[in-house]
Amino acid sequence: GENVEQHPSTLSVQEGDSAVIKCTYSDSASNYFPWYKQELGKRPQLIIDIRSNVGEKKDQRIAVTLNKTAKHFSLHITETQPEDSAVYFCAASRTGGGADGLTFGKGTHLIIQP
Amino acid sequence: TAGITQAPTSQILAAGRSMTLRCTQDMRHNAMYWYRQDLGLGLRLIHYSNTAGTTGKGEVPDGYSVSRANTDDFPLTLASAVPSQTSVYFCASSDHTDTQYFGPGTRLTVL
């Protein structure tokens, strides 16, 4: 089955700086890669996703890059703000209906220092 | 619309007892999922259902069963709870775009 590795487990950055979280996956058939943000005591919420037919996707301060050859993808957050503090999870799946479910990384606790 | 709901919010259960965690969505999504979240382990898939009437096993299915009698409901049953099933349980559903939407979670403690 799929295995997703996520690094780092904790990331502390100064407010206004950029943050980068990296993930690798093992199943070359995976073609859907979402990122979720989870605040303490809350449910995971999708912040951005990318499919295997593109290499990069941006949404305001958030971007995701995908390298299918190397089987890794990354989340980039620019101009970080206090409300970006949370746990971030990457995930991967083979789709065609999302039927397999997602395989998640173990999460990155992002801390924004004022 | 309510989206996706779960019940109960939290529960303390004696080991050996059975329990059913409820999950309901009103978005008419075909696919539904159950995950458990444990500190340091992230979210792991327990069972999934592509459409009403079908179910499948995920990464950690042992000790759990599911049913999908209709599109809206996807209950998760623990037949005989053990302390290692102490966790936060999230139900999710997905539409044709593969985006998964999560419920608010159920915090289960097995003593």
Coordinates of C-alpha atoms in Angstrom, one line a residue:
Chain A
G1 CA 0.0 0.0 0.0
E2 CA 0.8 3.7 -0.1
N3 CA 3.3 5.2 2.5
V4 CA 3.5 8.9 3.0
E5 CA 6.4 10.5 4.9
Q6 CA 6.2 14.1 6.1
H7 CA 8.9 16.4 7.4
P8 CA 9.6 18.2 9.6
S9 CA 7.4 17.2 12.5
T10 CA 7.6 20.7 14.0
L11 CA 8.4 23.9 12.3
S12 CA 8.8 27.3 13.9
V13 CA 9.1 30.4 11.8
Q14 CA 9.0 34.2 12.4
E15 CA 5.8 35.9 11.5
G16 CA 6.2 37.2 7.9
D17 CA 8.7 34.5 6.9
S18 CA 8.0 31.6 4.6
A19 CA 7.3 28.0 5.7
V20 CA 7.9 24.9 3.7
I21 CA 6.7 21.4 4.5
K22 CA 7.8 18.4 2.5
C23 CA 6.2 15.0 1.8
T24 CA 7.3 11.9 -0.1
Y25 CA 5.1 9.0 -1.2
S26 CA 5.8 5.5 -2.3
D27 CA 3.0 4.5 -4.7
S28 CA 3.7 5.7 -8.3
A29 CA 0.0 5.2 -9.1
S30 CA -1.1 8.0 -6.6
N31 CA -2.4 10.9 -8.5
Y32 CA -4.2 13.2 -6.0
F33 CA -2.3 15.1 -3.3
P34 CA -4.3 17.3 -0.8
W35 CA -3.1 19.3 2.1
Y36 CA -5.2 19.7 5.3
K37 CA -4.9 22.2 8.1
Q38 CA -6.1 21.2 11.6
E39 CA -6.5 23.6 14.5
L40 CA -6.5 22.2 18.0
G41 CA -9.7 20.3 18.7
K42 CA -11.1 20.9 15.2
R43 CA -11.6 18.8 12.1
P44 CA -9.1 18.7 9.3
Q45 CA -9.9 21.2 6.6
L46 CA -8.6 21.2 3.0
I47 CA -6.5 24.1 2.1
I48 CA -5.1 23.2 -1.3
D49 CA -4.7 20.1 -3.5
I50 CA -2.8 19.1 -6.6
R51 CA -3.3 16.4 -9.2
S52 CA -0.6 14.6 -11.1
N53 CA -1.2 16.4 -14.3
V54 CA 0.2 19.7 -13.0
G55 CA 3.5 20.6 -11.3
E56 CA 2.4 23.6 -9.2
K57 CA -0.7 25.3 -7.9
K58 CA -1.1 28.5 -6.0
D59 CA -3.9 30.1 -3.9
Q60 CA -2.9 33.5 -2.5
R61 CA -0.2 32.8 0.1
I62 CA -0.3 29.1 -0.3
A63 CA 1.3 27.0 -3.0
V64 CA 2.0 23.3 -3.6
T65 CA 4.6 21.8 -5.9
L66 CA 4.7 18.2 -7.1
N67 CA 7.6 16.2 -8.6
K68 CA 6.1 12.9 -9.8
T69 CA 9.5 11.6 -10.9
A70 CA 10.9 11.9 -7.4
K71 CA 7.6 11.2 -5.8
H72 CA 7.6 14.2 -3.5
F73 CA 5.4 17.2 -3.0
S74 CA 5.7 20.3 -0.9
L75 CA 3.5 23.0 0.7
H76 CA 4.8 26.6 0.7
I77 CA 3.2 29.3 2.9
T78 CA 4.5 32.8 2.3
E79 CA 4.2 35.9 4.5
T80 CA 3.1 33.7 7.5
Q81 CA 0.6 35.1 10.0
P82 CA -0.3 34.0 13.5
E83 CA -3.5 32.3 12.2
D84 CA -1.3 30.0 10.1
S85 CA -0.3 28.2 13.4
A86 CA -1.8 24.7 13.2
V87 CA -1.0 21.1 12.3
Y88 CA -0.7 20.5 8.6
F89 CA -1.1 17.1 7.0
C90 CA -0.2 16.0 3.5
A91 CA -2.0 13.0 1.9
A92 CA -2.0 10.9 -1.2
S93 CA -4.4 8.7 -3.0
R94 CA -5.2 6.9 -6.3
T95 CA -8.4 8.4 -7.5
G96 CA -11.1 7.7 -10.0
G97 CA -13.7 8.6 -7.4
G98 CA -11.5 8.9 -4.4
A99 CA -12.6 5.5 -3.5
D100 CA -9.4 4.2 -1.9
G101 CA -9.4 6.8 0.9
L102 CA -6.4 9.0 1.7
T103 CA -3.0 8.0 3.2
F104 CA -1.8 10.7 5.4
G105 CA 1.6 11.9 6.6
K106 CA 2.0 12.1 10.4
G107 CA 1.7 15.9 10.4
T108 CA 3.7 19.1 10.9
H109 CA 3.1 21.4 13.8
L110 CA 3.7 24.9 12.4
I111 CA 4.4 27.6 15.0
I112 CA 4.4 31.2 14.0
Q113 CA 6.5 33.3 16.3
P114 CA 5.4 36.9 16.7
Chain B
T1 CA -27.2 22.4 4.9
A2 CA -25.6 20.6 7.8
G3 CA -22.8 19.0 5.7
I4 CA -21.5 16.1 7.6
T5 CA -22.3 15.3 11.3
Q6 CA -21.1 12.8 13.8
A7 CA -22.5 11.5 17.1
P8 CA -21.7 11.4 19.9
T9 CA -19.2 14.2 20.4
S10 CA -17.4 12.2 23.0
Q11 CA -17.9 8.9 24.9
I12 CA -16.3 6.9 27.7
L13 CA -16.8 3.2 27.2
A14 CA -15.9 0.2 29.3
A15 CA -13.7 -2.4 27.7
G16 CA -15.7 -5.2 26.2
R17 CA -18.7 -3.1 25.5
S18 CA -20.0 -2.4 22.0
M19 CA -20.7 0.9 20.5
T20 CA -21.8 2.5 17.2
L21 CA -20.4 5.8 16.1
R22 CA -22.9 7.6 13.8
C23 CA -22.1 9.6 10.7
T24 CA -24.5 11.4 8.4
Q25 CA -24.0 13.6 5.4
D26 CA -26.6 15.6 3.4
M27 CA -24.4 16.4 0.4
R28 CA -25.4 13.3 -1.5
H29 CA -21.7 12.2 -1.7
N30 CA -21.2 8.7 -3.0
A31 CA -18.0 7.9 -1.1
M32 CA -17.6 7.9 2.7
Y33 CA -14.7 7.1 5.0
W34 CA -13.8 6.4 8.6
Y35 CA -10.4 7.5 10.0
R36 CA -8.9 7.4 13.4
Q37 CA -6.5 10.0 14.6
D38 CA -3.8 9.2 17.3
L39 CA -1.1 11.6 18.5
G40 CA 2.0 11.2 16.5
L41 CA 0.4 8.8 14.0
G42 CA -1.8 11.2 12.0
L43 CA -5.0 9.9 10.5
R44 CA -5.4 6.3 9.4
L45 CA -8.2 4.9 7.3
I46 CA -10.3 2.2 9.0
H47 CA -13.0 1.5 6.4
Y48 CA -14.5 3.1 3.3
S49 CA -17.5 2.9 1.1
N50 CA -17.6 3.8 -2.6
T51 CA -21.3 3.9 -2.8
A52 CA -24.4 2.7 -0.9
G53 CA -24.3 -1.1 -0.5
T54 CA -20.5 -1.5 -0.8
T55 CA -17.7 -1.2 1.8
G56 CA -14.0 -1.9 1.9
K57 CA -11.2 -2.2 4.4
G58 CA -8.6 0.4 5.0
E59 CA -5.3 0.4 6.8
V60 CA -6.5 -0.5 10.3
P61 CA -9.9 -2.4 10.0
D62 CA -9.5 -4.9 12.8
G63 CA -12.0 -4.6 15.6
Y64 CA -14.3 -2.4 13.5
S65 CA -17.2 -3.0 11.2
V66 CA -19.3 -0.7 8.9
S67 CA -22.4 -0.7 6.9
R68 CA -23.8 1.5 4.1
A69 CA -27.5 0.9 3.8
N70 CA -28.1 4.3 2.1
T71 CA -26.2 7.2 0.7
D72 CA -26.4 9.5 3.8
D73 CA -25.4 7.2 6.7
F74 CA -22.2 5.3 7.4
P75 CA -22.1 4.0 11.0
L76 CA -18.9 2.5 12.5
T77 CA -19.4 -0.3 15.1
L78 CA -16.9 -1.5 17.7
A79 CA -18.2 -5.0 18.7
S80 CA -16.0 -5.4 21.8
A81 CA -14.0 -2.3 22.6
V82 CA -10.4 -2.5 23.8
P83 CA -8.3 0.3 25.3
S84 CA -6.2 0.6 22.1
Q85 CA -9.3 1.8 20.3
T86 CA -9.1 5.0 22.4
S87 CA -8.8 7.7 19.7
V88 CA -10.5 10.5 17.9
Y89 CA -12.7 9.2 15.1
F90 CA -13.4 11.3 12.0
C91 CA -15.9 10.5 9.3
A92 CA -15.5 12.0 5.9
S93 CA -17.3 12.0 2.5
S94 CA -16.2 12.9 -1.0
D95 CA -17.8 14.1 -4.2
H96 CA -16.7 13.4 -7.8
T97 CA -13.8 15.8 -7.4
D98 CA -12.2 13.6 -4.8
T99 CA -12.2 16.3 -2.2
Q100 CA -12.9 14.9 1.2
Y101 CA -14.9 16.8 3.8
F102 CA -14.5 15.8 7.4
G103 CA -17.1 15.6 10.2
P104 CA -16.4 17.2 13.6
G105 CA -15.1 14.0 15.1
T106 CA -15.9 11.7 18.0
R107 CA -13.5 11.4 21.0
L108 CA -13.7 7.9 22.3
T109 CA -12.1 6.7 25.5
V110 CA -12.1 3.0 26.3
L111 CA -11.3 2.1 29.9

